Coordinates of C-alpha atoms (C1' of nucleotides) in Angstrom, one line a residue:
Chain O
X392 CA 23.8 237.0 102.1
X393 CA 26.4 239.6 101.0
X394 CA 29.8 239.4 101.1
X395 CA 31.5 241.0 104.5
X396 CA 33.9 242.5 102.8
X397 CA 31.2 245.1 101.4
X398 CA 30.8 246.0 104.3
X399 CA 34.2 246.4 105.7
X400 CA 34.9 248.8 102.9
X401 CA 32.0 250.9 102.5
X402 CA 29.2 250.2 105.4
X403 CA 27.9 254.0 104.4
X404 CA 27.2 253.0 100.2
X405 CA 25.8 249.3 101.9
X406 CA 23.3 251.6 104.0
X407 CA 23.3 254.1 101.5
X408 CA 21.6 251.5 99.0
X409 CA 19.2 249.4 101.3
X410 CA 16.9 252.6 101.7
X411 CA 15.5 251.8 97.7
X412 CA 13.9 249.0 99.4
X413 CA 12.8 250.4 102.4
X414 CA 15.4 249.1 104.6
X415 CA 17.3 250.6 106.9
X416 CA 20.3 248.7 108.0
X417 CA 21.7 251.5 109.4
X418 CA 21.9 249.6 113.5
X419 CA 21.9 246.0 111.8
X420 CA 25.3 247.4 110.2
X421 CA 26.8 249.6 113.2
X422 CA 26.5 245.6 115.0
X423 CA 27.6 243.6 112.5
X424 CA 30.8 245.7 112.2
X425 CA 31.6 245.7 115.9
X426 CA 30.7 241.7 115.9
X427 CA 33.1 240.9 113.0
X428 CA 35.8 243.3 114.7
X429 CA 35.7 241.1 118.1
X430 CA 35.6 237.8 115.9
X431 CA 38.7 239.0 114.5
X432 CA 40.6 239.8 117.8
X433 CA 39.5 236.6 119.3
X434 CA 40.5 234.4 116.5
X435 CA 43.6 236.1 116.7
X436 CA 44.1 235.1 120.7
X437 CA 42.9 231.7 119.9
X438 CA 45.2 231.2 117.3
X439 CA 48.2 232.1 119.5
X440 CA 46.8 229.9 122.0
X441 CA 46.9 226.7 119.8
X442 CA 50.0 227.3 118.0
X443 CA 51.6 227.7 121.2
X444 CA 49.9 224.7 122.6
X445 CA 50.5 222.7 119.8
X446 CA 54.3 223.2 120.2
X447 CA 54.2 222.1 123.9
X448 CA 52.2 218.8 122.7
X449 CA 55.1 218.5 120.4
X450 CA 58.0 219.3 123.1
X451 CA 56.2 216.6 125.6
X452 CA 56.3 214.3 122.9
X453 CA 60.1 214.4 122.1
X454 CA 61.1 214.3 125.8
X455 CA 58.7 211.1 126.6
X456 CA 60.6 209.1 123.3
X457 CA 64.0 210.1 124.7
X458 CA 63.1 208.4 127.7
X459 CA 63.2 212.3 130.1
X460 CA 59.3 211.4 131.0
X461 CA 59.6 213.2 134.0
X462 CA 60.0 216.6 132.8
X463 CA 57.7 215.9 130.6
X464 CA 55.2 215.8 133.3
X465 CA 56.1 218.7 134.2
X466 CA 55.4 220.7 131.4
X467 CA 51.8 219.0 131.0
X468 CA 50.5 221.9 133.8
X469 CA 51.1 224.5 131.3
X470 CA 49.5 222.8 128.0
X471 CA 46.6 222.2 130.5
X472 CA 46.9 225.7 131.7
X473 CA 46.8 226.7 127.6
X474 CA 43.7 224.0 126.7
X475 CA 41.6 226.4 129.1
X476 CA 42.0 228.9 127.6
X477 CA 41.6 227.9 124.4
X478 CA 38.6 227.0 125.4
X479 CA 37.1 229.7 126.6
X480 CA 38.7 232.1 123.2
X481 CA 36.9 228.9 121.1
X482 CA 33.6 229.9 123.4
X483 CA 33.8 234.1 123.4
X484 CA 34.9 232.5 118.6
X485 CA 31.9 230.6 118.5
X486 CA 29.4 232.9 120.4
X487 CA 30.5 235.7 118.2
X488 CA 30.6 234.1 115.2
X489 CA 27.5 232.5 115.5
X490 CA 25.9 236.1 115.8
X491 CA 27.7 237.3 113.1
X492 CA 26.0 234.9 111.2
X493 CA 22.5 235.4 112.3
X494 CA 23.0 239.1 111.2
X495 CA 24.6 238.7 108.3
X496 CA 21.3 236.2 107.3
X497 CA 19.2 239.3 108.3
X498 CA 20.3 241.2 105.6
X499 CA 18.5 241.2 102.2
X500 CA 20.1 241.5 98.7
X501 CA 21.8 244.7 98.1
X502 CA 19.3 246.2 94.9
X503 CA 20.2 246.6 91.4
X504 CA 21.1 250.6 90.5
X505 CA 18.0 250.5 88.5
X506 CA 15.6 249.1 91.2
X507 CA 13.3 252.1 91.1
X508 CA 12.1 253.1 95.0
X509 CA 9.3 252.6 95.9
X510 CA 6.9 251.1 98.6
X511 CA 4.7 249.1 96.9
X512 CA 3.6 247.5 93.5
X513 CA 2.4 250.5 92.6
X514 CA 6.1 251.9 92.0
X515 CA 6.9 248.9 89.8
X516 CA 7.7 250.2 86.3
X517 CA 6.2 249.0 83.1
X518 CA 8.9 248.0 80.6
X519 CA 6.8 246.8 77.8
X520 CA 3.3 245.4 76.9
X521 CA 2.8 243.3 74.3
X522 CA 0.6 240.9 72.7
X523 CA -3.2 241.9 71.5
X524 CA -6.5 242.5 73.9
X525 CA -8.7 240.3 73.4
X526 CA -12.4 241.5 72.6
X527 CA -15.0 239.7 74.8
X528 CA -18.4 239.3 73.9
X529 CA -21.0 240.5 76.2
X530 CA -21.6 236.7 77.9
X531 CA -18.1 236.4 78.8
X532 CA -17.0 234.2 82.0
X533 CA -14.6 233.9 84.5
X534 CA -12.6 230.6 84.2
X535 CA -14.0 229.0 87.0
X536 CA -17.7 229.4 85.2
X537 CA -16.1 228.4 82.3
X538 CA -14.1 225.8 84.1
X539 CA -17.2 224.5 85.3
X540 CA -18.9 224.9 82.3
X541 CA -16.9 222.2 80.5
X542 CA -16.1 220.3 83.2
X543 CA -12.5 220.7 82.7
X544 CA -11.6 221.9 86.6
X545 CA -13.7 220.2 90.2
X546 CA -12.9 222.6 92.6
X547 CA -15.2 221.1 94.8
X548 CA -13.8 217.4 95.0
X549 CA -10.1 219.2 94.9
X550 CA -11.7 220.8 98.6
X551 CA -13.1 216.9 100.0
X552 CA -9.6 216.0 99.1
X553 CA -7.7 218.0 100.1
X554 CA -9.2 221.7 100.8
X555 CA -9.3 224.9 99.1
X556 CA -6.5 225.9 97.2
X557 CA -6.0 221.9 96.1
X558 CA -8.1 221.7 92.5
X559 CA -8.6 218.7 90.2
X560 CA -7.7 219.0 87.0
X561 CA -10.4 216.5 84.4
X562 CA -10.7 215.4 81.1
X563 CA -9.4 218.3 78.4
X564 CA -8.5 220.2 81.6
X565 CA -6.0 217.5 82.4
X566 CA -4.9 216.7 79.3
X567 CA -4.6 221.1 78.7
X568 CA -1.9 220.9 81.9
X569 CA 0.3 218.4 80.4
X570 CA 0.8 219.7 76.8
X571 CA 1.2 223.0 78.4
X572 CA 4.1 221.3 80.7
X573 CA 5.6 219.9 77.5
X574 CA 5.5 222.2 75.8
X575 CA 7.4 224.4 78.4
X576 CA 10.1 221.8 78.9
X577 CA 10.1 221.3 75.0
X578 CA 10.9 225.0 74.5
X579 CA 13.5 224.9 77.1
X580 CA 15.4 222.3 75.7
X581 CA 15.8 223.7 72.6
X582 CA 16.7 226.9 74.0
X583 CA 19.6 224.7 75.9
X584 CA 17.9 224.0 78.8
X585 CA 18.6 220.7 80.2
X586 CA 15.9 218.8 81.5
X587 CA 15.9 217.8 85.0
X588 CA 13.4 215.7 87.7
X589 CA 14.2 216.3 90.9
X590 CA 13.0 215.9 94.3
X591 CA 10.2 217.0 95.7
X592 CA 11.0 217.9 99.1
X593 CA 13.9 219.6 100.8
X594 CA 16.4 219.1 103.6
X595 CA 17.0 222.2 105.4
X596 CA 20.4 223.2 104.0
X597 CA 18.8 223.2 100.4
X598 CA 15.8 226.0 102.0
X599 CA 18.4 227.7 103.0
X600 CA 20.7 228.0 100.2
X601 CA 17.5 229.5 98.1
X602 CA 16.6 231.6 100.6
X603 CA 13.7 230.3 101.8
X604 CA 14.4 229.8 105.2
X605 CA 14.2 231.3 107.7
X606 CA 10.7 231.7 106.8
X607 CA 9.3 234.6 108.2
X608 CA 6.1 234.0 106.4
X609 CA 5.5 230.6 107.1
X610 CA 5.3 230.1 103.3
X611 CA 6.8 226.4 103.1
X612 CA 4.8 223.6 104.3
X613 CA 7.0 221.4 106.6
X614 CA 7.0 217.6 107.0
X615 CA 8.5 217.8 110.8
X616 CA 8.8 214.0 111.2
X617 CA 11.6 214.0 108.7
X618 CA 13.1 218.1 109.3
X619 CA 11.9 218.4 105.4
X620 CA 9.9 221.2 103.1
X621 CA 7.2 220.4 100.1
X622 CA 9.8 222.7 97.4
X623 CA 7.7 225.7 97.2
X624 CA 9.9 226.2 93.8
X625 CA 11.4 223.8 92.0
X626 CA 14.4 226.6 91.9
X627 CA 14.9 225.0 95.3
X628 CA 16.2 221.6 94.0
X629 CA 17.7 222.8 90.8
X630 CA 20.1 225.1 92.8
X631 CA 20.9 223.8 95.1
X632 CA 21.9 220.7 93.3
X633 CA 25.1 222.6 93.0
X634 CA 25.6 223.6 97.0
X635 CA 28.7 223.6 98.3
X636 CA 30.8 223.0 94.6
X637 CA 33.2 224.5 93.0
X638 CA 32.9 224.2 88.9
X639 CA 34.6 224.5 86.6
X640 CA 34.7 227.9 84.8
X641 CA 34.5 226.4 81.5
X642 CA 31.5 224.7 82.8
X643 CA 29.7 228.3 82.9
X644 CA 26.9 228.6 82.8
X645 CA 24.8 226.5 84.2
X646 CA 21.3 226.3 82.5
X647 CA 19.0 223.7 83.8
X648 CA 15.1 223.4 83.4
X649 CA 12.5 221.0 85.7
X650 CA 8.5 221.0 85.4
X651 CA 7.8 220.2 89.2
X652 CA 4.5 220.3 91.0
X653 CA 4.7 223.3 93.5
X654 CA 3.7 223.7 97.1
X655 CA 2.6 227.0 99.3
X656 CA 0.7 227.6 102.2
X657 CA 0.0 231.3 100.8
X658 CA -1.3 231.9 104.7
X659 CA -2.7 235.5 104.6
X660 CA -4.3 235.8 101.1
X661 CA -7.9 236.3 100.3
X662 CA -10.7 237.1 98.3
X663 CA -10.2 237.6 94.8
X664 CA -6.9 236.9 94.9
X665 CA -7.4 233.6 95.7
X666 CA -10.4 232.7 93.2
X667 CA -10.3 229.7 90.9
X668 CA -6.6 229.2 89.9
X669 CA -5.3 233.0 90.5
X670 CA -3.9 231.6 93.5
X671 CA -3.2 227.6 94.6
X672 CA -1.7 225.6 97.5
X673 CA -0.4 223.0 94.6
X674 CA 0.5 224.2 90.7
X675 CA 2.3 223.2 88.3
X676 CA 5.2 224.7 87.4
X677 CA 8.3 224.4 84.7
X678 CA 10.9 226.8 85.8
X679 CA 14.5 227.5 84.5
X680 CA 17.8 228.3 86.1
X681 CA 21.3 229.7 85.6
X682 CA 24.5 229.6 86.9
X683 CA 26.7 231.9 85.5
X684 CA 29.5 234.0 85.7
X685 CA 29.4 237.1 87.3
X686 CA 30.3 239.1 84.8
X687 CA 27.5 237.8 82.6
X688 CA 24.7 237.2 85.1
X689 CA 22.8 240.6 83.6
X690 CA 22.9 240.3 79.6
X691 CA 21.8 236.5 81.0
X692 CA 19.0 238.1 83.2
X693 CA 18.1 240.0 79.7
X694 CA 18.2 236.7 77.3
X695 CA 16.3 235.0 80.1
X696 CA 13.2 237.7 80.4
X697 CA 13.2 238.1 76.7
X698 CA 12.8 233.6 76.5
X699 CA 9.9 234.1 79.0
X700 CA 8.4 237.0 76.7
X701 CA 8.4 235.0 73.4
X702 CA 6.4 232.0 75.2
X703 CA 3.8 234.0 76.2
X704 CA 4.0 235.5 72.6
X705 CA 3.6 232.0 70.8
X706 CA 1.2 231.5 73.7
X707 CA -0.8 234.4 71.6
X708 CA -1.4 236.2 75.2
X709 CA -1.5 239.7 75.7
X710 CA 1.6 240.4 78.6
X711 CA 3.5 243.0 79.8
X712 CA 6.7 243.4 81.6
X713 CA 7.3 245.0 85.2
X714 CA 10.4 246.0 86.6
X715 CA 9.8 244.9 90.6
X716 CA 10.6 248.3 92.8
X717 CA 12.7 248.4 95.7
X718 CA 9.4 247.4 98.3
X719 CA 8.2 244.5 96.0
X720 CA 11.8 243.2 95.6
X721 CA 12.2 239.4 97.3
X722 CA 14.6 239.6 100.2
X723 CA 17.2 237.5 98.1
X724 CA 17.1 239.5 94.7
X725 CA 19.2 242.0 93.6
X726 CA 16.7 242.8 90.1
X727 CA 13.3 241.4 89.4
X728 CA 11.3 241.3 85.9
X729 CA 7.8 240.0 86.8
X730 CA 5.7 239.1 83.8
X731 CA 1.7 239.3 84.3
X732 CA -1.3 238.1 81.2
X733 CA -3.8 239.9 81.0
X734 CA -6.7 238.0 82.1
X735 CA -9.6 239.4 80.0
X736 CA -13.0 238.6 81.9
X737 CA -11.6 238.8 85.8
X738 CA -10.2 242.6 83.3
X739 CA -7.1 242.0 85.6
X740 CA -2.9 241.6 85.3
X741 CA -1.8 237.9 87.1
X742 CA 1.9 237.7 87.5
X743 CA 3.0 234.1 86.0
X744 CA 6.3 234.8 85.9
X745 CA 9.3 236.0 87.6
X746 CA 12.2 236.4 86.6
X747 CA 15.2 237.5 89.1
X748 CA 19.6 237.7 89.0
X749 CA 20.5 237.2 93.1
X750 CA 23.4 237.8 91.6
X751 CA 25.6 236.3 94.3
X752 CA 23.3 235.9 97.4
X753 CA 22.2 232.4 97.1
X754 CA 26.0 231.1 96.0
X755 CA 27.2 233.2 99.3
X756 CA 24.9 230.6 101.3
X757 CA 25.4 227.5 99.6
X758 CA 29.2 228.7 99.0
X759 CA 28.5 227.4 95.3
X760 CA 31.6 228.8 93.4
X761 CA 33.7 228.8 90.3
X762 CA 37.5 228.1 89.8
X763 CA 38.6 231.1 87.3
X764 CA 41.0 230.7 84.6
X765 CA 43.3 232.8 87.3
X766 CA 42.9 229.5 89.2
X767 CA 41.1 231.7 91.9
X768 CA 37.8 230.1 93.4
X769 CA 35.2 232.9 93.1
X770 CA 31.5 233.3 93.9
X771 CA 29.0 232.7 90.9
X772 CA 25.9 234.5 90.3
X773 CA 22.3 232.6 89.8
X774 CA 19.4 233.3 88.8
X775 CA 15.6 231.8 87.7
X776 CA 12.5 232.5 86.4
X777 CA 9.3 230.7 85.6
X778 CA 8.8 229.4 82.5
X779 CA 5.9 229.3 82.7
X780 CA 3.1 228.9 85.6
X781 CA 0.5 226.8 84.7
X782 CA -2.2 228.3 86.5
X783 CA -3.0 231.4 85.6
X784 CA -2.1 231.2 82.4
X785 CA -4.8 228.6 82.0
X786 CA -7.0 230.8 83.5
X787 CA -5.9 233.9 80.8
X788 CA -6.2 230.6 78.0
X789 CA -9.8 229.9 79.1
X790 CA -10.5 233.5 79.3
X791 CA -9.5 235.0 76.6
X792 CA -10.3 232.4 73.8
X793 CA -14.0 232.0 75.1
X794 CA -16.6 231.7 72.1
X795 CA -19.6 230.9 71.2
X796 CA -18.4 227.2 69.9
X797 CA -16.1 226.5 72.9
X798 CA -12.7 227.3 74.0
X799 CA -10.1 228.0 71.2
X800 CA -6.7 226.7 72.6
X801 CA -3.3 228.6 70.6
X802 CA -1.6 226.7 67.4
X803 CA 1.5 225.8 69.3
X804 CA -0.1 223.9 71.7
X805 CA -3.3 222.2 69.3
X806 CA -0.7 219.0 69.2
X807 CA 0.6 218.8 72.2
X808 CA -2.9 218.4 73.5
X809 CA -4.9 216.7 71.0
X810 CA -7.4 218.9 70.4
X811 CA -8.4 222.2 69.0
X812 CA -11.1 223.5 71.4
X813 CA -12.6 223.1 74.6
X814 CA -16.4 222.6 74.1
Chain X
rG1299 C1' 12.4 198.4 110.7
rG1300 C1' 16.0 194.8 112.3
rA1301 C1' 21.0 192.9 111.9
rG1302 C1' 26.5 193.6 109.8
rA1303 C1' 30.6 197.0 107.0
rG1304 C1' 31.7 201.4 106.1
rG1305 C1' 32.8 207.3 105.1
rU1306 C1' 40.7 209.4 104.3
rG1307 C1' 42.7 215.0 99.1
rG1308 C1' 39.6 215.8 92.2
rC1309 C1' 39.6 210.1 92.2
rC1310 C1' 41.4 205.0 93.4
rG1311 C1' 43.8 204.1 98.3
rA1312 C1' 47.7 203.1 102.9
rG1313 C1' 47.4 204.6 107.9
rU1314 C1' 44.9 200.7 114.9
rG1315 C1' 47.9 207.2 120.0
rG1316 C1' 53.4 211.5 118.7
rU1317 C1' 58.1 210.3 112.4
rC1318 C1' 50.3 213.0 109.8
rU1319 C1' 54.4 217.9 107.1
rA1320 C1' 48.3 212.3 105.3
rA1321 C1' 52.7 207.3 101.8
rG1322 C1' 51.3 205.1 96.9
rG1323 C1' 49.6 205.3 93.0
rC1324 C1' 46.2 207.8 88.9
rG1325 C1' 44.1 212.8 87.2
rC1326 C1' 45.3 217.6 85.9
rA1327 C1' 49.1 221.3 85.3
rC1328 C1' 54.2 223.3 83.8
rG1329 C1' 58.8 222.0 82.6
rC1330 C1' 62.7 218.5 80.5
rC1331 C1' 63.4 215.5 76.1
rU1332 C1' 61.0 215.0 70.5
rG1333 C1' 60.8 217.4 64.2
rG1334 C1' 55.7 216.4 66.6
rA1335 C1' 53.7 213.4 69.5
rA1336 C1' 53.6 209.1 73.0
rA1337 C1' 56.1 207.0 76.8
rG1338 C1' 59.9 208.6 80.3
rC1339 C1' 62.1 212.6 84.3
rG1340 C1' 61.1 216.4 87.4
rU1341 C1' 58.0 220.1 89.6
rG1342 C1' 53.4 221.5 91.6
rU1343 C1' 48.2 220.0 92.6
rA1344 C1' 42.6 220.9 98.7
rU1345 C1' 39.7 224.5 101.0
rC1346 C1' 38.1 227.6 105.1
rC1347 C1' 39.5 232.0 108.8
rG1348 C1' 43.3 235.1 110.8
rU1349 C1' 47.5 238.8 109.7
rC1350 C1' 49.3 241.9 105.3
rA1351 C1' 47.7 247.2 101.1
rA1352 C1' 48.6 243.0 98.2
rA1353 C1' 50.9 238.5 96.9
rA1354 C1' 54.1 235.7 99.2
rG1355 C1' 55.8 234.1 104.2
rC1356 C1' 53.1 232.9 108.5
rG1357 C1' 49.7 231.1 112.0
rG1358 C1' 44.5 228.6 113.4
rA1359 C1' 41.1 224.6 111.3
rU1360 C1' 39.6 220.8 108.7
rC1361 C1' 40.2 212.6 107.3
rA1362 C1' 31.7 212.8 106.6
rA1363 C1' 29.3 216.0 110.8
rG1364 C1' 29.0 217.4 116.5
rG1365 C1' 31.0 216.6 121.2
rG1366 C1' 34.5 213.5 124.5
rU1367 C1' 38.8 211.2 127.2
rU1368 C1' 44.7 212.9 126.2
rC1369 C1' 50.1 216.5 126.9
rG1370 C1' 49.1 215.3 122.1
rA1371 C1' 43.1 212.0 117.6
rA1372 C1' 42.6 209.7 110.8
rU1373 C1' 43.7 206.9 114.9
rC1374 C1' 39.9 205.4 120.7
rC1375 C1' 34.8 206.8 123.2
rC1376 C1' 29.5 209.0 122.5
rU1377 C1' 25.9 210.9 119.4
rU1378 C1' 24.1 212.4 114.5
rU1379 C1' 24.3 211.4 109.5
rC1380 C1' 24.7 209.1 105.0
rU1381 C1' 26.5 205.3 101.2
rC1382 C1' 27.0 199.8 101.2
rU1383 C1' 25.2 194.3 101.6
rC1384 C1' 21.8 191.0 103.9
rC1385 C1' 16.3 190.6 106.1
rG1386 C1' 11.4 192.4 106.5
rC1387 C1' 7.4 195.6 104.5
rC1388 C1' 6.3 198.1 99.9
rA1389 C1' 4.3 201.0 94.2

RNA sequence: GGAGAGGUGGCCGAGUGGUCUAAGGCGCACGCCUGGAAAGCGUGUAUCCGUCAAAAGCGGAUCAAGGGUUCGAAUCCCUUUCUCUCCGCCA
């Protein structure tokens, strides 16, 4: 949610900035202004009526106490009339606030000025490339074939148990997963993030807070009997731990990390995008989240991008960093950098991390504030990024490091995995 | 899952229909006192909405959430939710 104040102050500017997203906000913003005006007008009338009614009730109380019950009886009529009127105003107010809220939730975050215009991922800006491209021999295999050859991932068994997109990791494959998780958590801890183990299910308020609800695309798995959602990322629990709180300025920045399983329905995905480990319903991820002072958030975003790039360097993977264009930008994000690794046998770039600054979008929905040094309560900025999502990292590791004698494991992982090669 | 007890400010806690504009305490902030500190004394100390250029001020709302009774609700009634205790089931 964006701040209503911005629409009150300069609605034209707001509409103009949404154009970068290809989002035509003109009608919506106009309606918001209308309803906002109504809401304020009605609130004023309601407050006036209630003030009168309160005064009257006090007077009646005094009369009763001084034994003038009869006089008080006469005043009761006026009180009933005021009450009826207040109820009408209250209903109008509730419906106006309800509509205003609903309209506001339809607005995505305002994009940062540096976001390039554009419709699709073709317009994303490549910021930097790093790491050496591997040279594969002629018989190089995609990771799903390697997984079978070395018996480290059993896709069929997973299908039997749950369905497509739920792989079973086995032997060194399972151990490699654990190694990556440990490595990522250790690195995050060294970088000052506090490790958490959050719930894997979240309630409605939480899912709304981070912007996962309303879920137009049906991305989340639901548990309807208990009104819970399986988390699509630990961003949801990590950020919502602070929902509806007021932090002290000295406690900022809050830096947290967590390993979690992530669940995504991925409705509508098909073809080579879902082959092997490319897109799964269940996967493992280590996430980093920061809650920061609004003046620092872009500095922090850069720092998080740098941190993730270093992880990729340590894993010796070829990577590139892109800045998402307006059309590709998530609903809640003001600016997002994607990190991609090159999966050599597939010959394609795979997104392994998405690092976003949500500015006040989530903070507004979550009422997450801090008390500034001047004693004022102000919304924080929230950021998060994957550091990292495992399956595509595994895909690239397997493909890029395959050799005649097996698959070589990057040095940083060897102590975690307890082996140097698969094969 | 069954039975019971509860949810009051940053925290503890009083409060059983009007004097709640929420006692008292702790904590915190500022001031006085002091060579400095502690103690002591004094003052202040929630959030949201509206009004205002803004602040102050003023009006309104909030005692878990929502609804109801009443001229008037922290207080009475209903629903939901969470916590605690006991029982049952269970890794």
